[in-house]
CSV table of C-alpha atoms in Angstrom, one decimal:
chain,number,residue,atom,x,y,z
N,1,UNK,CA,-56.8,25.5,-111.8
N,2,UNK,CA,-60.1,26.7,-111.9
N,3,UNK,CA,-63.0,24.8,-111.7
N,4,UNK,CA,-65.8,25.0,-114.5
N,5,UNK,CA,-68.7,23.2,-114.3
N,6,UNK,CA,-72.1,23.1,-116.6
N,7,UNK,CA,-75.6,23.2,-115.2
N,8,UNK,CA,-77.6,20.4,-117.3
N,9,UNK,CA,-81.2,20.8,-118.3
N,10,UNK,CA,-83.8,19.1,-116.0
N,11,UNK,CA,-86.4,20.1,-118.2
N,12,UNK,CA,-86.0,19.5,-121.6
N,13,UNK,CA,-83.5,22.4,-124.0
N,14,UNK,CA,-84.2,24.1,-126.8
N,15,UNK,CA,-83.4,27.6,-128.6
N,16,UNK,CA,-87.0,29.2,-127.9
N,17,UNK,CA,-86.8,31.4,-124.8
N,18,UNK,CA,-90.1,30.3,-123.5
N,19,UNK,CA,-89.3,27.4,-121.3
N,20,UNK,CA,-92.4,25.7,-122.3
N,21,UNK,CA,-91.6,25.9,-125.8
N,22,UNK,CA,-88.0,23.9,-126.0
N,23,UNK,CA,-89.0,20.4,-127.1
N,24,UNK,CA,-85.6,18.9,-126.8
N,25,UNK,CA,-85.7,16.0,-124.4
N,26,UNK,CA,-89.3,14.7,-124.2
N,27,UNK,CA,-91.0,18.6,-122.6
N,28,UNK,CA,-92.7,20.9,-124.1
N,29,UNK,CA,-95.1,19.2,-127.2
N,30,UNK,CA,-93.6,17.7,-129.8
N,31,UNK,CA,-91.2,19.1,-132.4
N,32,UNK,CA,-92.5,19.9,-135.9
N,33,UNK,CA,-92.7,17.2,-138.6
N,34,UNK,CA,-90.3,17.8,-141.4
N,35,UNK,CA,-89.0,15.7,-144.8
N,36,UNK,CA,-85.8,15.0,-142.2
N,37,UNK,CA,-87.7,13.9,-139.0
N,38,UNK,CA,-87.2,10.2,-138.4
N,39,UNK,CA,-90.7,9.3,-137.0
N,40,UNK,CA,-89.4,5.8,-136.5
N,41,UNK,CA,-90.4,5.1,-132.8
N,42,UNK,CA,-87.9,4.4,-130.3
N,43,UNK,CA,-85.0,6.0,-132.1
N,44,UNK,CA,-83.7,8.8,-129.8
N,45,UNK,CA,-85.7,9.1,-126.5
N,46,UNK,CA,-85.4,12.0,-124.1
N,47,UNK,CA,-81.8,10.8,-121.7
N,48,UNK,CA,-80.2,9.9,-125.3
N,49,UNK,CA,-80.3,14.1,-125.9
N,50,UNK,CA,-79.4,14.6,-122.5
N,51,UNK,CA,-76.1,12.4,-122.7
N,52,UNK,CA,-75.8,14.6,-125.8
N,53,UNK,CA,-75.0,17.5,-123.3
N,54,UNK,CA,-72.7,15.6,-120.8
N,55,UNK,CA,-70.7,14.1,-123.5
N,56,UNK,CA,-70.3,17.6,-124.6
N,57,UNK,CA,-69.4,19.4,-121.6
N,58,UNK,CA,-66.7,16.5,-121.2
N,59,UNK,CA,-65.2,16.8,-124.9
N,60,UNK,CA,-65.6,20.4,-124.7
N,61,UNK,CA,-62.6,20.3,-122.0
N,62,UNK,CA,-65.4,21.4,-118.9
N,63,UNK,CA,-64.3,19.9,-115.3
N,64,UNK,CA,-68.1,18.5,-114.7
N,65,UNK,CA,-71.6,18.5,-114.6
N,66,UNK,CA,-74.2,19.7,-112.5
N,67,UNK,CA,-77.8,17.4,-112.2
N,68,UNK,CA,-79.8,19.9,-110.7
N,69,UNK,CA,-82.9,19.4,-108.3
N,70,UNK,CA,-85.9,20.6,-110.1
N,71,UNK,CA,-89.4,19.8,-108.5
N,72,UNK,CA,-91.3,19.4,-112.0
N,73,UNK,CA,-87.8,18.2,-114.0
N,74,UNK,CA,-86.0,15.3,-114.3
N,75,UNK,CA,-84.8,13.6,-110.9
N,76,UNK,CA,-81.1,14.8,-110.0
N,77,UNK,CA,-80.0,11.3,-108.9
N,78,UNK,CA,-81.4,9.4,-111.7
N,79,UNK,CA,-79.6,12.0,-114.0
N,80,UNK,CA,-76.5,12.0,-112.2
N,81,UNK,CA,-75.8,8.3,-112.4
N,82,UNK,CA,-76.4,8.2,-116.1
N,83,UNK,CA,-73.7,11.3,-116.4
N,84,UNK,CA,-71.3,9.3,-114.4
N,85,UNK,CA,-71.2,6.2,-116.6
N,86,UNK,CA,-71.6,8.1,-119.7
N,87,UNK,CA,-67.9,10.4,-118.7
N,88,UNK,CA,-64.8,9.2,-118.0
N,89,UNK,CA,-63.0,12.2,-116.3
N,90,UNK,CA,-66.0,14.8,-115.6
N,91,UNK,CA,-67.3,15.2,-112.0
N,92,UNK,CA,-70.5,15.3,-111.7
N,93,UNK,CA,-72.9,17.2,-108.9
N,94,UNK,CA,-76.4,16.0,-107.9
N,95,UNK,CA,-78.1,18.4,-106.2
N,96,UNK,CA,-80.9,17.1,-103.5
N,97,UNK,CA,-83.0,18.3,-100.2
N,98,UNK,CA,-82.0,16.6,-97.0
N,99,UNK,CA,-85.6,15.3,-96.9
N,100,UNK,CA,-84.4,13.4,-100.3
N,101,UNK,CA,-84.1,10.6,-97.4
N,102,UNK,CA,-81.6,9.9,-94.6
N,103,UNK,CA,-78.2,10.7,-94.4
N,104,UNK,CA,-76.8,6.9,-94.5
N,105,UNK,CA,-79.3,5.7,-97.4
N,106,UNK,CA,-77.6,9.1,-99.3
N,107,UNK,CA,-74.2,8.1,-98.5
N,108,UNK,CA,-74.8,4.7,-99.3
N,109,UNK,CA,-75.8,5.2,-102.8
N,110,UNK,CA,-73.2,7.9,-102.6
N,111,UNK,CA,-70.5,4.6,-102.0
N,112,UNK,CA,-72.0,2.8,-104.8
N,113,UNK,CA,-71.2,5.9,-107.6
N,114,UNK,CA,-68.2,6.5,-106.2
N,115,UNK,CA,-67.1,2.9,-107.1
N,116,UNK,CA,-68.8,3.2,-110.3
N,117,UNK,CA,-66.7,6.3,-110.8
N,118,UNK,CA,-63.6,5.9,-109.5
N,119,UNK,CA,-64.8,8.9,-107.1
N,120,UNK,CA,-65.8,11.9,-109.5
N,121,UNK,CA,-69.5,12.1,-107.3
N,122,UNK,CA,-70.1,15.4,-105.2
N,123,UNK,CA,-72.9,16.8,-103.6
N,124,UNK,CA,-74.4,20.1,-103.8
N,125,UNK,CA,-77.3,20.0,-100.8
N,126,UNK,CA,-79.9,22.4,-101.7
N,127,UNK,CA,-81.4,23.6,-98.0
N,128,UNK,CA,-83.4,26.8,-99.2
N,129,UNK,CA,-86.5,25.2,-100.7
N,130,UNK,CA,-89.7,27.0,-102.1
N,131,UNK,CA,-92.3,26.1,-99.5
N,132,UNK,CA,-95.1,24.8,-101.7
N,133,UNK,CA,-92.5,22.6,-103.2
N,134,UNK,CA,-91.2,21.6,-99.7
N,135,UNK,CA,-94.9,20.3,-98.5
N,136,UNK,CA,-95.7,18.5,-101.7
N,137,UNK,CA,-92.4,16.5,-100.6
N,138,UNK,CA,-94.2,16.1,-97.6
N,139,UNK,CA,-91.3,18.0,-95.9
N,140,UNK,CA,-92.4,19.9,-92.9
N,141,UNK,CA,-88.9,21.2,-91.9
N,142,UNK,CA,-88.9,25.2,-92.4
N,143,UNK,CA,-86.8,28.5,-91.4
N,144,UNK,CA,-83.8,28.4,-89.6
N,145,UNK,CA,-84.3,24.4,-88.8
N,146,UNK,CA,-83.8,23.7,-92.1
N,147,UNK,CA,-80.5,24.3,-91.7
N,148,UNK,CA,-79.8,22.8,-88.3
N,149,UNK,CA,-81.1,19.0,-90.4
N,150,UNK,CA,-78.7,20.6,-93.2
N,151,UNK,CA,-75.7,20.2,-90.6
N,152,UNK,CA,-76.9,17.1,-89.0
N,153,UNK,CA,-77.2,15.5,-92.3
N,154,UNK,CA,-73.8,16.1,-93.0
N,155,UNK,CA,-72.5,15.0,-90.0
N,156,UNK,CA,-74.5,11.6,-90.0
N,157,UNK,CA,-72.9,11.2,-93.6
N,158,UNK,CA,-69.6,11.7,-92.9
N,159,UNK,CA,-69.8,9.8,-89.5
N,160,UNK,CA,-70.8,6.7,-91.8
N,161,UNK,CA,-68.2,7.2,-94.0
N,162,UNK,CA,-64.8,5.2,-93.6
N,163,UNK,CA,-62.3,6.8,-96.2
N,164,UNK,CA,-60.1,4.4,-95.5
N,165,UNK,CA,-60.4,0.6,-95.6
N,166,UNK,CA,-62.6,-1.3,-92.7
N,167,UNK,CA,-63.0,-4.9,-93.1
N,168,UNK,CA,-66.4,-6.2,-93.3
N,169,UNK,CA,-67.7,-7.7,-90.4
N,170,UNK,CA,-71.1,-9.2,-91.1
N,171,UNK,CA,-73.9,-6.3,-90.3
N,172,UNK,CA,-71.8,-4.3,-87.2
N,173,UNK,CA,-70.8,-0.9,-87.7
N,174,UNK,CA,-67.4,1.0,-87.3
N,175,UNK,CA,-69.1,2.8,-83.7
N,176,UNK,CA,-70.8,5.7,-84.9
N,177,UNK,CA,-73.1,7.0,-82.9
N,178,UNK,CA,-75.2,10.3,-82.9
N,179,UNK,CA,-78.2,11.9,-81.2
N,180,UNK,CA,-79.2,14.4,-82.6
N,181,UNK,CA,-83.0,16.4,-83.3
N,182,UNK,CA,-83.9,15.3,-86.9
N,183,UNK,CA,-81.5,11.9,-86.9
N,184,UNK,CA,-80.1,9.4,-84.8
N,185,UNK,CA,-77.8,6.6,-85.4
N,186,UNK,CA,-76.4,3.7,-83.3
N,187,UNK,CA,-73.1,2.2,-84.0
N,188,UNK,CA,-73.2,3.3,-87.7
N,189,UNK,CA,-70.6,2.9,-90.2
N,190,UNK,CA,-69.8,1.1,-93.7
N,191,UNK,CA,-67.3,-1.6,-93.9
N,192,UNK,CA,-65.7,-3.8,-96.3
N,193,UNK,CA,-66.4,-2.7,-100.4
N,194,UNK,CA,-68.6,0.5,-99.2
N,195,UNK,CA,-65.5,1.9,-97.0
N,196,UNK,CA,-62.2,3.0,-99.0
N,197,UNK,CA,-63.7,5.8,-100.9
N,198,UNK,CA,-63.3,9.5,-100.8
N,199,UNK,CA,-66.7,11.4,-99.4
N,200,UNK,CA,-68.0,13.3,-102.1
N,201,UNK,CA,-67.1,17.5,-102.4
N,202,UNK,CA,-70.1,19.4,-100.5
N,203,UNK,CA,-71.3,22.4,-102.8
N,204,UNK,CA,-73.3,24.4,-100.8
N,205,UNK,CA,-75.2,27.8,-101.7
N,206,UNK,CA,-77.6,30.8,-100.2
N,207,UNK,CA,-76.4,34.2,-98.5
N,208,UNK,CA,-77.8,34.4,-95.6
N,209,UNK,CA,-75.9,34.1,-92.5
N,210,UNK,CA,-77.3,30.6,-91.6
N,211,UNK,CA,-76.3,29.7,-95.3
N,212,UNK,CA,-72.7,31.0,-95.1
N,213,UNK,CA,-72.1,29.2,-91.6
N,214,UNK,CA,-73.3,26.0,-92.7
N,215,UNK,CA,-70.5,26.8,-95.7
N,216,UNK,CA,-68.3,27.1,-93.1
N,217,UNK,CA,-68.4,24.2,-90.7
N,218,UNK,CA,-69.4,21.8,-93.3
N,219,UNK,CA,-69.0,22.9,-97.1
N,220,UNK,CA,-66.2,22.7,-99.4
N,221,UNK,CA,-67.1,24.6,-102.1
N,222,UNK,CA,-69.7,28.0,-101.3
N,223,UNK,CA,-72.3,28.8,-104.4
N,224,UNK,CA,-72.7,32.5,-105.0
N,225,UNK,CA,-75.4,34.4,-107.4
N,226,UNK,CA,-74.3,37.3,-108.8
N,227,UNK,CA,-76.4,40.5,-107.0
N,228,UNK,CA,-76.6,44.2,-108.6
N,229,UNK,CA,-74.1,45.1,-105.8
N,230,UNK,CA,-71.7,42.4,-106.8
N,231,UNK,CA,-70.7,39.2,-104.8
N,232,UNK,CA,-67.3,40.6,-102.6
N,233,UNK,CA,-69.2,41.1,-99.2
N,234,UNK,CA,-70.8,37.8,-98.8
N,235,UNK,CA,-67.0,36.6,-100.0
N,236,UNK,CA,-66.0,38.5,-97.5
N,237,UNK,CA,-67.5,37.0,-95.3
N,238,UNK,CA,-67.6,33.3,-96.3
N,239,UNK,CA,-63.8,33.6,-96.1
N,240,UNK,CA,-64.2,35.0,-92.3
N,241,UNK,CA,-66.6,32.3,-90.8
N,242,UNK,CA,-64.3,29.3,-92.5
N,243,UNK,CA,-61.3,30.9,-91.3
N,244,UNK,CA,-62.9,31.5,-87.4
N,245,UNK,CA,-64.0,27.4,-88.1
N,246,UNK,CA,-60.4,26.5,-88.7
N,247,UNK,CA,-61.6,25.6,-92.2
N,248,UNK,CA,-61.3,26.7,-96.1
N,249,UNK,CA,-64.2,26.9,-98.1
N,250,UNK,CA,-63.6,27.7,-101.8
N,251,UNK,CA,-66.2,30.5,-103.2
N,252,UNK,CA,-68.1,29.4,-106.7
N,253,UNK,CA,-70.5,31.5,-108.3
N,254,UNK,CA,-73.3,30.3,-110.8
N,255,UNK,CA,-73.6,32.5,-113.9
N,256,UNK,CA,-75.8,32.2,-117.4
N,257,UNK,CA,-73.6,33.6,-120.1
N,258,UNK,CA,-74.6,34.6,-123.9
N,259,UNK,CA,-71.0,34.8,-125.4
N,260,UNK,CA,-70.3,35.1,-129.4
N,261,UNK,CA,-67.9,36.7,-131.8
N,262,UNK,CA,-68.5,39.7,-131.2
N,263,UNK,CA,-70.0,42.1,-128.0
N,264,UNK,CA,-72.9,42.8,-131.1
N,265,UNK,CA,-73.8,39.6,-131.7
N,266,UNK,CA,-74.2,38.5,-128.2
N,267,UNK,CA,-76.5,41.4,-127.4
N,268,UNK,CA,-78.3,40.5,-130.6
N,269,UNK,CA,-79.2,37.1,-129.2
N,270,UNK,CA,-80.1,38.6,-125.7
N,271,UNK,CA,-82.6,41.0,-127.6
N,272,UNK,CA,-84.0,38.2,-129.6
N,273,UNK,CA,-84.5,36.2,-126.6
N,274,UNK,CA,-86.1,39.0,-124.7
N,275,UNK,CA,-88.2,40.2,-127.3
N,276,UNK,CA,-89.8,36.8,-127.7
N,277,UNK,CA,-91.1,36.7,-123.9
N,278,UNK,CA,-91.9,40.7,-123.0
N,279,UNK,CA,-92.5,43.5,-124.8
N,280,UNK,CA,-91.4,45.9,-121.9
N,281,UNK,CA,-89.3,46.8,-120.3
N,282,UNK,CA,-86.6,46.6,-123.2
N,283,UNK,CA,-83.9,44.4,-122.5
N,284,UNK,CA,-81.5,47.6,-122.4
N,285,UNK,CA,-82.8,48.8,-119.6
N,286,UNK,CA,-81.7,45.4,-117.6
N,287,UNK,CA,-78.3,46.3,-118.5
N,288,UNK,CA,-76.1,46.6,-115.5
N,289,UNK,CA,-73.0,47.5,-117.1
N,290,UNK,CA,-69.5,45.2,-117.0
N,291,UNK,CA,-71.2,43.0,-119.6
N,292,UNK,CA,-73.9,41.8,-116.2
N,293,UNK,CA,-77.5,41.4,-117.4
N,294,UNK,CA,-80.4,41.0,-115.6
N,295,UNK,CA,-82.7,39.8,-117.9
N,296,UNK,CA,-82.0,35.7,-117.4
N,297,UNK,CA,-84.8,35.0,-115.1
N,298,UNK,CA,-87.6,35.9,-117.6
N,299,UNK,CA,-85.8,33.4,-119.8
N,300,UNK,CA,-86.4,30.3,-117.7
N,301,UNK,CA,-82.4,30.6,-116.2
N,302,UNK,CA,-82.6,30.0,-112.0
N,303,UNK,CA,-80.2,33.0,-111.9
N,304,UNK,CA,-81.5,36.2,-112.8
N,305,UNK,CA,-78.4,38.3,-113.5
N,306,UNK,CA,-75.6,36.1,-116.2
N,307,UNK,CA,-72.8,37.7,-118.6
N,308,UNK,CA,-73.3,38.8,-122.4
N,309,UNK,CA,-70.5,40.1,-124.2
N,310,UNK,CA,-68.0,39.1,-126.5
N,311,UNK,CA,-65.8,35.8,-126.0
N,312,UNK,CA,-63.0,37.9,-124.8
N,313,UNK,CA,-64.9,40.3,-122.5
N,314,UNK,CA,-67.1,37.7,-120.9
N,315,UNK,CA,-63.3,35.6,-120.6
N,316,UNK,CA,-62.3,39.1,-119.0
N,317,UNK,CA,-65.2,39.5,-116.9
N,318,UNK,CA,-65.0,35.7,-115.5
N,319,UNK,CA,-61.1,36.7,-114.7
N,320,UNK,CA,-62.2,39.8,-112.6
N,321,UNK,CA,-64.2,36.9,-110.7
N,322,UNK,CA,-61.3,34.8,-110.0
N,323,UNK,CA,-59.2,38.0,-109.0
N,324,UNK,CA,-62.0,37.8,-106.3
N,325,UNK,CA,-61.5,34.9,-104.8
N,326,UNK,CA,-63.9,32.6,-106.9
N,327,UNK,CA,-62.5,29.5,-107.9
N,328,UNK,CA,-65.8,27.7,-109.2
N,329,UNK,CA,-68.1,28.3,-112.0
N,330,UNK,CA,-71.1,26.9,-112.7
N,331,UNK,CA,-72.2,28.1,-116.3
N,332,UNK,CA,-75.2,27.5,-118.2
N,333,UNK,CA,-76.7,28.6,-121.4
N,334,UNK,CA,-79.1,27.1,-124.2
N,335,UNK,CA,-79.4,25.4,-126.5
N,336,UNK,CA,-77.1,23.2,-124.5
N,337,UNK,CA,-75.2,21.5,-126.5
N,338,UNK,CA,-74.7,24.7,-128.7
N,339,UNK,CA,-73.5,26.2,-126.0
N,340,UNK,CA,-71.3,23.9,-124.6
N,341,UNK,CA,-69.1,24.0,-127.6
N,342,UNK,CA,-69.0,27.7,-127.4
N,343,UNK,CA,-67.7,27.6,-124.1
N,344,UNK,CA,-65.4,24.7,-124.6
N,345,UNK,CA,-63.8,26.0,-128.1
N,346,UNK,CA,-64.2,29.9,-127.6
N,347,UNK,CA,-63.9,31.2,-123.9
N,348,UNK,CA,-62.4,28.5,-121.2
N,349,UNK,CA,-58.8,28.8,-122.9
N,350,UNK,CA,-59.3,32.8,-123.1
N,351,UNK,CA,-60.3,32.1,-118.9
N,352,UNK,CA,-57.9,29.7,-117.5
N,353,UNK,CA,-54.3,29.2,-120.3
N,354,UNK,CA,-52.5,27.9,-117.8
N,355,UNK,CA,-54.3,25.0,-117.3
N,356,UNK,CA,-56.4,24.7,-120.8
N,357,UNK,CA,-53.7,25.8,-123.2
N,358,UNK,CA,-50.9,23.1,-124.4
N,359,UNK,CA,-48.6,26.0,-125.0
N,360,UNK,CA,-48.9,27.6,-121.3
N,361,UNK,CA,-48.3,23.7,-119.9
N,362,UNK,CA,-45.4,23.1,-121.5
N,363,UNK,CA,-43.5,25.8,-120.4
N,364,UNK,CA,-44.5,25.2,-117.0
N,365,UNK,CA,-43.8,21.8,-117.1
């Protein structure tokens, strides 16, 4: 079945188009005072409307969550732990730099949510990093390095990691030991209630060739963004360096989507959203054809290029995708929770009715 996961806010939500201007969530100013407001302090504070979203995307039949790493936004772990004890069945995905801290304090936390989970944590390690944000971090790690740490940090991770049950022995490890150029570890290892856990899924994302062979040796699920020219080389290619690896990597791909009623209506928000942010170029004009648009960037979206269309053609157009190999989605759109339900109620089951329709699983069954 194929998976479909929602990228949460980090920085408050709203309907406005102008990032700064969605006041859901504590950013952006204040909403505006009206006879319904509850200015009662302490009544609904900024996580309350984010558990808003995650309780959503788990109602709304999604498969998880994504807590993304945003330098001025909420912090990914903090987020992802609340999302993990708010769901009962959604897997949730904190994205975070390898500089975030080593690779056995990481997995240790990591052991910690997966007990608190029953094991629904994964990782998605973000290793191409703006460069002013990377030195505010104090992270002095840059070009092709960055991703030799990216695949020592792995490997230190799931060095530590016992999957299987090690009785606890006071402070001594289970042997691990690694030298490496950013880490090194002597007789590492977790025993006794931090052993006996499943590592958490690696998303991984980027196209460059460094990106794709990290994929390859240590990812399990590949990231895409959609590109004018499409997304079936770099595919291509992910598929190549796993198999010469001995491994398989699934592909994802990370789209905004504006899907109503009708293929009118959708391009009616995207106009209204556009309008409200530049004057020119019109939004037409960023039109790529196949329901792609290219106009998500200027509305605060980390992808430039998303889907707007109809429920059935964007259900259409994500089917084309999974003809392609991809096997992941992450989706996003706001308002969030508005959205959410869209997805959930209107386009999943038109996506995926083998796995999201009662009908198509009882004849199966």
């Amino acid at each position: 079945m194929t998976e479909f996961l929602w990228r949460l806010p980090a920085r408050g939500d709203g309907r406005r188009a102008e990032p700064g201007l969605r006041n859901r969530g504590g950013f952006g100013g204040r909403s505006a005072v009206t006879a319904a407001t509850d200015v009662r302090p302490g009544r609904f504070g900024p996580f309350d409307d984010l558990h808003q979203v995650v309780h959503a995307a788990e109602l709304s039949g999604l498969d998880g969550v994504l807590a993304p790493y945003d330098a001025l936004g909420e912090e990914s772990w903090i987020v992802a732990g609340g999302a993990l004890r708010a769901t009962r069945h959604a897997r949730v995905v904190v994205e975070f730099h390898p500089a975030f801290g080593t690779p056995v304090y990481a997995a240790k936390m990591s052991t910690t949510l997966q007990r608190l989970s029953r094991g629904r944590l994964a990782w998605r390690i973000a290793v191409e990093t703006d460069q002013a944000d990377a030195r505010a971090r104090g992270d002095r790690v840059v070009g092709d390095d960055r991703y030799v740490r990216a695949a020592e940090f792995l490997t230190v991770a799931r060095g530590v990691w016992n999957e299987t049950p090690v009785p606890g022995a006071g402070f001594a490890g289970t042997g691990f030991d690694f030298a490496g150029d950013h880490y090194d570890v002597i007789d590492g290892g977790f025993r006794g209630i931090l052993s006996g856990l499943p590592f958490p899924a690696v998303y991984l994302s980027g196209t460059s060739a460094q990106a794709v062979e990290l994929s390859a040796r240590h990812g399990d699920v590949h990231v895409f963004t959609e590109t004018p020219d499409g997304i079936a080389a770099t595919v291509a290619l992910l598929d190549d360096s796993a198999a010469a690896a001995g491994r398989t990597v699934r592909a994802g791909l990370e789209l905004p989507i504006i899907a109503r009623e009708t293929e009118q209506e959708a391009w009616a928000r995207a106009h209204r959203q556009w309008a409200e942010v530049r004057e020119t170029p019109p939004a037409a004009a960023l039109d790529l054809g196949d329901g792609r648009w290219a106009g998500f960037a200027e509305l605060g979206y980390p992808q430039p290029i998303g889907l707007v269309g109809s429920y059935e053609q964007v259900a259409q157009r994500l089917s084309d995708y999974i003809g392609a190999g991809i096997e992941t989605f992450v989706l996003s759109g706001h308002p969030h929770i508005e959205e959410v339900h869209r997805t959930g109620e209107h386009l999943l089951h038109l996506v995926d009715p083998a796995g999201r329709t009662l009908a198509a699983q009882e004849a199966t069954a």
